[in-house]
mmCIF file of C-alpha atoms and ligand atoms in Angstrom:
data_model
loop_
_atom_site.group_PDB
_atom_site.id
_atom_site.type_symbol
_atom_site.label_atom_id
_atom_site.label_comp_id
_atom_site.label_asym_id
_atom_site.label_seq_id
_atom_site.Cartn_x
_atom_site.Cartn_y
_atom_site.Cartn_z
ATOM 1 C CA MET M 1 293.993 64.374 86.390
ATOM 2 C CA GLN M 2 297.103 66.246 85.273
ATOM 3 C CA ALA M 3 300.486 64.627 84.870
ATOM 4 C CA LYS M 4 302.787 65.426 87.791
ATOM 5 C CA ASN M 5 305.150 67.363 85.578
ATOM 6 C CA GLN M 6 302.644 70.107 84.674
ATOM 7 C CA LYS M 7 303.299 73.369 86.419
ATOM 8 C CA ILE M 8 301.807 76.761 87.125
ATOM 9 C CA VAL M 9 304.326 79.596 87.021
ATOM 10 C CA VAL M 10 303.771 82.613 89.261
ATOM 11 C CA LEU M 11 305.407 85.870 88.155
ATOM 12 C CA GLY M 12 305.761 88.674 90.706
ATOM 13 C CA THR M 13 305.715 92.348 89.741
ATOM 14 C CA GLY M 14 305.052 94.063 93.102
ATOM 15 C CA GLY M 15 301.919 95.993 94.176
ATOM 16 C CA THR M 16 300.028 96.061 97.450
ATOM 17 C CA ILE M 17 299.870 92.273 97.467
ATOM 18 C CA ALA M 18 303.616 92.525 98.164
ATOM 19 C CA GLY M 19 303.249 95.658 100.304
ATOM 20 C CA VAL M 20 304.134 96.196 103.966
ATOM 21 C CA SER M 21 302.697 98.702 106.469
ATOM 22 C CA ALA M 22 304.040 99.796 109.858
ATOM 23 C CA SER M 23 301.622 97.548 111.746
ATOM 24 C CA ALA M 24 299.126 94.747 111.141
ATOM 25 C CA ASN M 25 296.319 97.258 111.841
ATOM 26 C CA GLU M 26 297.347 99.716 109.143
ATOM 27 C CA GLY M 27 295.805 98.865 105.797
ATOM 28 C CA LEU M 28 295.961 102.160 103.901
ATOM 29 C CA ALA M 29 299.357 103.750 104.602
ATOM 30 C CA TYR M 30 301.955 101.248 103.419
ATOM 31 C CA LYS M 31 304.754 100.748 100.961
ATOM 32 C CA ALA M 32 303.881 98.581 97.974
ATOM 33 C CA ALA M 33 306.272 96.031 96.448
ATOM 34 C CA GLN M 34 308.310 94.980 99.512
ATOM 35 C CA ARG M 35 307.912 91.193 99.676
ATOM 36 C CA GLY M 36 309.288 88.796 97.106
ATOM 37 C CA ILE M 37 307.097 86.412 95.133
ATOM 38 C CA ASP M 38 308.500 83.368 96.953
ATOM 39 C CA ASP M 39 307.378 84.814 100.308
ATOM 40 C CA LEU M 40 303.906 85.511 98.925
ATOM 41 C CA LEU M 41 303.648 81.980 97.590
ATOM 42 C CA GLU M 42 304.843 80.467 100.839
ATOM 43 C CA VAL M 43 302.147 82.327 102.791
ATOM 44 C CA ALA M 44 299.430 81.537 100.228
ATOM 45 C CA LEU M 45 300.289 77.851 100.123
ATOM 46 C CA GLY M 46 300.980 77.626 103.853
ATOM 47 C CA HIS M 47 297.494 78.947 104.672
ATOM 48 C CA GLN M 48 295.920 76.207 102.651
ATOM 49 C CA LYS M 49 294.233 73.806 105.054
ATOM 50 C CA HIS M 50 292.608 71.649 102.411
ATOM 51 C CA TRP M 51 294.569 71.793 99.211
ATOM 52 C CA PRO M 52 292.069 71.882 96.313
ATOM 53 C CA GLU M 53 291.962 68.673 94.341
ATOM 54 C CA ALA M 54 292.425 70.585 91.096
ATOM 55 C CA LEU M 55 295.829 71.855 92.242
ATOM 56 C CA SER M 56 297.198 68.784 93.957
ATOM 57 C CA ASP M 57 298.898 67.406 90.859
ATOM 58 C CA TYR M 58 300.608 70.604 89.797
ATOM 59 C CA GLN M 59 304.033 71.848 90.607
ATOM 60 C CA PHE M 60 304.733 75.536 91.052
ATOM 61 C CA ASP M 61 307.536 77.731 89.875
ATOM 62 C CA SER M 62 308.029 81.444 90.416
ATOM 63 C CA GLU M 63 309.981 84.381 89.072
ATOM 64 C CA GLN M 64 310.369 87.937 90.326
ATOM 65 C CA VAL M 65 309.964 89.833 87.065
ATOM 66 C CA ALA M 66 309.720 93.300 88.661
ATOM 67 C CA GLN M 67 309.179 94.843 92.073
ATOM 68 C CA LEU M 68 307.234 98.069 91.822
ATOM 69 C CA ASP M 69 304.151 99.991 92.804
ATOM 70 C CA SER M 70 302.039 99.694 89.665
ATOM 71 C CA LYS M 71 301.486 103.466 89.590
ATOM 72 C CA ASP M 72 305.081 103.437 88.276
ATOM 73 C CA MET M 73 304.570 100.663 85.706
ATOM 74 C CA ASP M 74 306.434 101.483 82.494
ATOM 75 C CA PHE M 75 306.939 100.162 78.985
ATOM 76 C CA GLU M 76 310.359 98.595 79.745
ATOM 77 C CA THR M 77 308.756 96.519 82.496
ATOM 78 C CA TRP M 78 305.871 95.602 80.181
ATOM 79 C CA MET M 79 308.319 94.372 77.552
ATOM 80 C CA HIS M 80 310.256 92.349 80.091
ATOM 81 C CA LEU M 81 307.055 90.888 81.551
ATOM 82 C CA ALA M 82 305.661 89.982 78.122
ATOM 83 C CA GLN M 83 308.975 88.334 77.164
ATOM 84 C CA ARG M 84 309.054 86.311 80.374
ATOM 85 C CA CYS M 85 305.420 85.260 79.804
ATOM 86 C CA GLU M 86 306.311 84.154 76.295
ATOM 87 C CA HIS M 87 309.324 82.240 77.599
ATOM 88 C CA TRP M 88 307.257 80.268 80.133
ATOM 89 C CA LEU M 89 304.257 79.766 77.861
ATOM 90 C CA SER M 90 306.432 78.181 75.198
ATOM 91 C CA GLN M 91 307.343 75.323 77.566
ATOM 92 C CA SER M 92 305.098 72.303 77.139
ATOM 93 C CA ASN M 93 305.051 71.484 80.870
ATOM 94 C CA VAL M 94 303.708 74.949 81.786
ATOM 95 C CA ALA M 95 299.911 74.781 82.070
ATOM 96 C CA GLY M 96 299.303 78.421 82.917
ATOM 97 C CA LEU M 97 300.652 81.639 84.367
ATOM 98 C CA VAL M 98 299.712 83.738 87.375
ATOM 99 C CA ILE M 99 300.950 87.327 87.617
ATOM 100 C CA THR M 100 300.828 89.321 90.837
ATOM 101 C CA HIS M 101 300.396 93.031 90.112
ATOM 102 C CA GLY M 102 299.399 96.306 91.772
ATOM 103 C CA THR M 103 295.743 97.188 91.378
ATOM 104 C CA ASP M 104 296.247 100.739 90.088
ATOM 105 C CA THR M 105 297.258 99.927 86.519
ATOM 106 C CA LEU M 106 296.416 96.225 86.417
ATOM 107 C CA GLU M 107 293.745 96.678 83.741
ATOM 108 C CA GLU M 108 296.266 98.314 81.382
ATOM 109 C CA THR M 109 298.813 95.532 81.837
ATOM 110 C CA ALA M 110 296.117 92.881 81.409
ATOM 111 C CA TYR M 111 294.889 94.510 78.195
ATOM 112 C CA PHE M 112 298.430 94.894 76.858
ATOM 113 C CA LEU M 113 299.344 91.253 77.542
ATOM 114 C CA SER M 114 296.105 90.042 75.987
ATOM 115 C CA HIS M 115 297.112 91.659 72.693
ATOM 116 C CA VAL M 116 300.752 90.637 72.483
ATOM 117 C CA LEU M 117 300.579 87.034 73.742
ATOM 118 C CA SER M 118 298.765 84.490 71.680
ATOM 119 C CA THR M 119 298.141 81.325 73.681
ATOM 120 C CA ALA M 120 295.337 79.028 74.764
ATOM 121 C CA LYS M 121 296.970 78.736 78.187
ATOM 122 C CA PRO M 122 295.438 80.804 80.981
ATOM 123 C CA ILE M 123 297.144 83.995 82.126
ATOM 124 C CA VAL M 124 295.616 85.093 85.414
ATOM 125 C CA LEU M 125 296.501 88.365 87.086
ATOM 126 C CA THR M 126 295.858 88.892 90.750
ATOM 127 C CA CYS M 127 296.453 91.597 93.336
ATOM 128 C CA ALA M 128 295.386 92.816 96.755
ATOM 129 C CA MET M 129 293.861 95.894 98.323
ATOM 130 C CA ARG M 130 295.560 95.314 101.683
ATOM 131 C CA PRO M 131 299.272 94.967 102.336
ATOM 132 C CA ALA M 132 300.787 91.547 102.970
ATOM 133 C CA ASN M 133 301.275 92.096 106.729
ATOM 134 C CA PHE M 134 297.740 93.421 107.361
ATOM 135 C CA LYS M 135 295.764 91.326 109.865
ATOM 136 C CA ASP M 136 293.138 90.369 107.274
ATOM 137 C CA ALA M 137 295.281 90.519 104.152
ATOM 138 C CA ASP M 138 293.343 89.593 101.013
ATOM 139 C CA GLY M 139 296.439 88.688 98.977
ATOM 140 C CA PRO M 140 296.911 85.032 100.035
ATOM 141 C CA GLN M 141 293.330 84.049 99.124
ATOM 142 C CA ASN M 142 293.501 85.977 95.842
ATOM 143 C CA LEU M 143 296.760 84.240 94.955
ATOM 144 C CA ARG M 144 295.306 80.805 95.723
ATOM 145 C CA ASP M 145 292.223 81.607 93.639
ATOM 146 C CA ALA M 146 294.452 82.715 90.767
ATOM 147 C CA MET M 147 296.441 79.472 90.902
ATOM 148 C CA LEU M 148 293.243 77.466 90.903
ATOM 149 C CA LEU M 149 291.988 79.420 87.913
ATOM 150 C CA ALA M 150 295.266 78.972 86.052
ATOM 151 C CA ALA M 151 295.004 75.220 86.635
ATOM 152 C CA THR M 152 291.421 74.856 85.488
ATOM 153 C CA THR M 153 290.752 77.520 82.846
ATOM 154 C CA HIS M 154 291.280 77.262 79.108
ATOM 155 C CA GLU M 155 290.752 79.647 76.238
ATOM 156 C CA LEU M 156 289.616 82.564 78.424
ATOM 157 C CA GLY M 157 292.669 84.602 77.536
ATOM 158 C CA VAL M 158 294.020 87.064 80.087
ATOM 159 C CA CYS M 159 291.860 87.598 83.145
ATOM 160 C CA LEU M 160 291.949 88.910 86.698
ATOM 161 C CA VAL M 161 290.740 87.277 89.868
ATOM 162 C CA ALA M 162 290.311 89.323 93.049
ATOM 163 C CA ALA M 163 287.854 89.134 95.949
ATOM 164 C CA GLY M 164 286.457 85.939 94.405
ATOM 165 C CA GLU M 165 285.477 87.701 91.170
ATOM 166 C CA ILE M 166 286.812 86.757 87.736
ATOM 167 C CA HIS M 167 287.021 89.609 85.223
ATOM 168 C CA HIS M 168 288.112 89.508 81.588
ATOM 169 C CA SER M 169 291.019 91.773 80.584
ATOM 170 C CA GLN M 170 288.920 93.417 77.870
ATOM 171 C CA TYR M 171 286.309 94.764 80.280
ATOM 172 C CA VAL M 172 287.893 95.044 83.707
ATOM 173 C CA GLN M 173 288.373 98.422 85.366
ATOM 174 C CA LYS M 174 289.394 99.450 88.854
ATOM 175 C CA VAL M 175 286.340 101.323 90.124
ATOM 176 C CA HIS M 176 287.013 101.877 93.804
ATOM 177 C CA PRO M 177 290.104 103.188 95.606
ATOM 178 C CA THR M 178 289.781 101.129 98.804
ATOM 179 C CA ARG M 179 287.054 98.477 98.607
ATOM 180 C CA LEU M 180 288.213 94.824 98.585
ATOM 181 C CA ASN M 181 286.227 94.123 95.421
ATOM 182 C CA ALA M 182 287.682 97.147 93.676
ATOM 183 C CA PHE M 183 287.160 95.825 90.125
ATOM 184 C CA ASP M 184 284.179 95.787 87.853
ATOM 185 C CA SER M 185 283.431 94.780 84.269
ATOM 186 C CA GLY M 186 280.694 97.349 83.667
ATOM 187 C CA GLU M 187 277.674 96.348 81.625
ATOM 188 C CA THR M 188 279.300 93.110 80.449
ATOM 189 C CA GLY M 189 279.644 91.882 83.993
ATOM 190 C CA MET M 190 282.171 89.536 85.516
ATOM 191 C CA ALA M 191 283.036 86.218 83.878
ATOM 192 C CA GLY M 192 282.678 84.078 86.965
ATOM 193 C CA ARG M 193 283.474 83.600 90.624
ATOM 194 C CA VAL M 194 285.748 81.500 92.778
ATOM 195 C CA HIS M 195 284.167 80.297 96.013
ATOM 196 C CA ASN M 196 285.557 77.732 98.385
ATOM 197 C CA ASP M 197 288.177 76.574 95.901
ATOM 198 C CA ARG M 198 285.631 76.110 93.124
ATOM 199 C CA VAL M 199 285.445 78.052 89.916
ATOM 200 C CA GLU M 200 281.939 78.961 88.778
ATOM 201 C CA TRP M 201 281.459 80.481 85.308
ATOM 202 C CA LEU M 202 278.521 82.776 84.708
ATOM 203 C CA GLU M 203 276.379 81.594 81.819
ATOM 204 C CA SER M 204 275.581 85.180 80.899
ATOM 205 C CA PHE M 205 279.253 85.871 80.110
ATOM 206 C CA ASN M 206 280.476 85.603 76.526
ATOM 207 C CA SER M 207 284.228 85.769 75.909
ATOM 208 C CA PRO M 208 285.031 88.674 73.592
ATOM 209 C CA LYS M 209 286.508 88.020 70.176
ATOM 210 C CA MET M 210 290.096 89.212 70.490
ATOM 211 C CA THR M 211 291.865 90.702 67.526
ATOM 212 C CA ASP M 212 295.568 89.993 67.281
ATOM 213 C CA LYS M 213 297.626 93.138 67.350
ATOM 214 C CA LEU M 214 301.343 92.408 67.585
ATOM 215 C CA ARG M 215 303.421 89.579 68.982
ATOM 216 C CA VAL M 216 305.944 90.409 71.695
ATOM 217 C CA SER M 217 308.794 89.656 69.293
ATOM 218 C CA GLN M 218 307.465 92.267 66.839
ATOM 219 C CA LEU M 219 307.434 95.093 69.371
ATOM 220 C CA PRO M 220 310.159 97.697 69.019
ATOM 221 C CA PRO M 221 312.282 98.527 72.089
ATOM 222 C CA ALA M 222 310.231 100.400 74.716
ATOM 223 C CA SER M 223 312.164 103.631 74.079
ATOM 224 C CA LYS M 224 310.771 103.651 70.515
ATOM 225 C CA TRP M 225 307.095 103.230 71.408
ATOM 226 C CA PRO M 226 304.907 106.066 70.101
ATOM 227 C CA TRP M 227 304.088 108.830 72.557
ATOM 228 C CA VAL M 228 300.332 108.817 73.202
ATOM 229 C CA GLU M 229 298.566 110.902 75.857
ATOM 230 C CA ILE M 230 295.009 111.136 77.213
ATOM 231 C CA VAL M 231 293.119 114.445 77.359
ATOM 232 C CA MET M 232 289.730 114.959 78.970
ATOM 233 C CA ASN M 233 286.760 117.135 78.188
ATOM 234 C CA HIS M 234 285.364 119.016 81.191
ATOM 235 C CA VAL M 235 283.852 122.396 81.988
ATOM 236 C CA ASN M 236 285.966 125.195 80.541
ATOM 237 C CA ALA M 237 288.390 122.700 78.995
ATOM 238 C CA SER M 238 291.381 124.583 77.663
ATOM 239 C CA ALA M 239 293.196 123.693 74.466
ATOM 240 C CA LEU M 240 296.580 124.973 75.637
ATOM 241 C CA HIS M 241 297.833 121.573 76.747
ATOM 242 C CA ILE M 242 296.961 120.069 73.366
ATOM 243 C CA GLU M 243 298.950 122.736 71.555
ATOM 244 C CA ALA M 244 301.843 122.165 73.967
ATOM 245 C CA LEU M 245 301.704 118.400 73.437
ATOM 246 C CA VAL M 246 301.700 118.742 69.658
ATOM 247 C CA GLN M 247 304.616 121.169 69.856
ATOM 248 C CA ALA M 248 306.475 118.697 72.053
ATOM 249 C CA GLY M 249 306.016 115.900 69.494
ATOM 250 C CA VAL M 250 303.098 113.807 70.750
ATOM 251 C CA LYS M 251 302.112 111.155 68.190
ATOM 252 C CA GLY M 252 298.666 110.169 69.406
ATOM 253 C CA LEU M 253 295.905 111.593 71.602
ATOM 254 C CA VAL M 254 293.007 109.780 73.227
ATOM 255 C CA VAL M 255 290.093 111.991 74.185
ATOM 256 C CA ALA M 256 288.139 111.030 77.279
ATOM 257 C CA GLY M 257 285.036 112.792 76.038
ATOM 258 C CA THR M 258 281.956 113.654 78.054
ATOM 259 C CA GLY M 259 278.943 111.348 77.642
ATOM 260 C CA ASN M 260 278.797 109.752 74.206
ATOM 261 C CA GLY M 261 282.174 111.249 73.314
ATOM 262 C CA SER M 262 281.255 114.931 73.216
ATOM 263 C CA MET M 263 283.814 117.685 73.675
ATOM 264 C CA SER M 264 283.895 121.459 73.832
ATOM 265 C CA THR M 265 284.200 123.422 70.607
ATOM 266 C CA LYS M 266 287.612 124.715 71.724
ATOM 267 C CA LEU M 267 288.911 121.234 72.397
ATOM 268 C CA LYS M 268 287.538 119.912 69.101
ATOM 269 C CA GLN M 269 289.152 122.719 67.100
ATOM 270 C CA SER M 270 292.559 122.153 68.637
ATOM 271 C CA LEU M 271 292.275 118.397 68.068
ATOM 272 C CA VAL M 272 291.402 118.963 64.406
ATOM 273 C CA LEU M 273 294.574 121.032 64.111
ATOM 274 C CA ALA M 274 296.549 118.310 65.886
ATOM 275 C CA GLN M 275 295.153 115.715 63.477
ATOM 276 C CA LYS M 276 296.146 117.889 60.516
ATOM 277 C CA ALA M 277 299.641 118.007 61.982
ATOM 278 C CA GLY M 278 299.728 114.168 61.844
ATOM 279 C CA VAL M 279 298.659 113.257 65.385
ATOM 280 C CA GLN M 280 296.375 110.204 65.512
ATOM 281 C CA ILE M 281 293.220 110.847 67.531
ATOM 282 C CA ARG M 282 290.928 108.291 69.179
ATOM 283 C CA LEU M 283 287.737 109.004 71.056
ATOM 284 C CA SER M 284 286.531 107.324 74.238
ATOM 285 C CA THR M 285 284.284 108.417 77.090
ATOM 286 C CA ARG M 286 285.044 109.514 80.620
ATOM 287 C CA CYS M 287 281.837 107.689 81.751
ATOM 288 C CA ASN M 288 282.951 104.624 83.641
ATOM 289 C CA GLN M 289 280.293 102.358 82.148
ATOM 290 C CA GLY M 290 279.321 101.721 78.558
ATOM 291 C CA SER M 291 281.265 102.897 75.536
ATOM 292 C CA VAL M 292 280.870 105.534 72.836
ATOM 293 C CA ILE M 293 278.319 104.588 70.196
ATOM 294 C CA PRO M 294 279.742 106.129 67.004
ATOM 295 C CA THR M 295 277.422 108.465 65.081
ATOM 296 C CA GLU M 296 277.873 110.814 62.114
ATOM 297 C CA SER M 297 278.640 113.653 64.481
ATOM 298 C CA HIS M 298 281.867 111.961 65.616
ATOM 299 C CA ILE M 299 284.731 113.298 63.576
ATOM 300 C CA PHE M 300 287.359 111.208 65.395
ATOM 301 C CA ASP M 301 287.599 107.399 65.477
ATOM 302 C CA ALA M 302 285.267 106.312 68.266
ATOM 303 C CA THR M 303 285.222 102.603 67.556
ATOM 304 C CA SER M 304 287.516 101.200 70.259
ATOM 305 C CA GLY M 305 284.660 100.472 72.693
ATOM 306 C CA LEU M 306 287.298 100.687 75.410
ATOM 307 C CA SER M 307 288.005 102.934 78.379
ATOM 308 C CA PRO M 308 290.425 105.826 77.762
ATOM 309 C CA VAL M 309 293.417 104.007 79.304
ATOM 310 C CA LYS M 310 292.830 100.888 77.213
ATOM 311 C CA THR M 311 292.113 102.948 74.095
ATOM 312 C CA ARG M 312 295.565 104.464 74.631
ATOM 313 C CA VAL M 313 297.231 101.032 74.733
ATOM 314 C CA ALA M 314 295.218 99.942 71.684
ATOM 315 C CA LEU M 315 296.292 103.055 69.782
ATOM 316 C CA MET M 316 299.959 102.534 70.648
ATOM 317 C CA LEU M 317 299.787 98.923 69.458
ATOM 318 C CA ASP M 318 297.956 99.974 66.279
ATOM 319 C CA MET M 319 300.592 102.612 65.571
ATOM 320 C CA MET M 320 303.376 100.074 66.112
ATOM 321 C CA SER M 321 301.714 97.604 63.789
ATOM 322 C CA GLN M 322 301.248 100.339 61.144
ATOM 323 C CA LEU M 323 305.019 100.937 61.374
ATOM 324 C CA GLN M 324 305.656 97.188 60.943
ATOM 325 C CA SER M 325 303.628 97.016 57.773
ATOM 326 C CA HIS M 326 305.527 99.878 56.110
HETATM 327 N N1 LIG F 1 299.560 101.477 94.428
HETATM 328 C C1 LIG F 1 299.368 100.039 94.500
HETATM 329 C C2 LIG F 1 299.808 99.453 93.173
HETATM 330 O O1 LIG F 1 299.106 99.618 92.199
HETATM 331 C C3 LIG F 1 297.953 99.754 94.763
HETATM 332 C C4 LIG F 1 297.596 98.302 94.858
HETATM 333 O O2 LIG F 1 298.294 97.402 94.478
HETATM 334 O O3 LIG F 1 296.474 98.072 95.356
HETATM 335 O O4 LIG F 1 300.861 98.857 93.093
#
């Protein structure tokens, strides 16, 4: 049993979970980020007929950290969110954090937070695929599941719970534009499930070994973060955009290669020139499962094992830590 003074803090950032559509029958055309975190909590807690035992001794606190559609998530908001997480996590009576977030870029935020916050306390992101006023909104249940997870999980790091599935920040990817269980952890698989207010961990899941990158306090202001873009190989891939990006001052490029990180000769040549000009290049794959297995034929660093969007965050953090150590 927890002491009565332990609390779970719920941070709101917007998304469909806070979205509103014109009617309770409209689940696809809506405006994200309309309802405040206190309203979402009131509905989630109000719907609870049998309050789970594991939560009954906790108090809850909330903070509206941002209110946006996560397609518009930006580095300033990330900094603010990471600072607010650090603030709450440093308090001894805070047992864990829940963050409500839009589904579109959730995996990037989760990955970012997992590398700038170092804590044994759970940080659980959650979201929804249907707006808050939809007749069968999924947000309230997801939020309750996230609070349960935050109250009962330790040492998992940053994770997501949605549609009863628990995914680790290292592996999770949004894989479907409309399905309720829109997330997947590829070959690694999900970490566990929440059913009927019970958390079930899958024995097959092994938590990844996380490498520390930078602490929030070591990050430069968002306006100084290195400019890193993603380019993709595809049929008849042109190199013109790479030349334009280098000209414009890009500092890093992530290649979403085909298959095991292959790319057209044209693309490769322009990336070699970019690298000579000082641009840092990382290789990933546009395949949505598995990761590049580095071989001698790879001339760019293919070791991230991450999706292109996460490789981009990893590269930015690496570049910022290189700057720190100089
Ligand atoms: N566009 C929304 C967002 O990412 C989608 C969602 O939350 O499902 O904020």
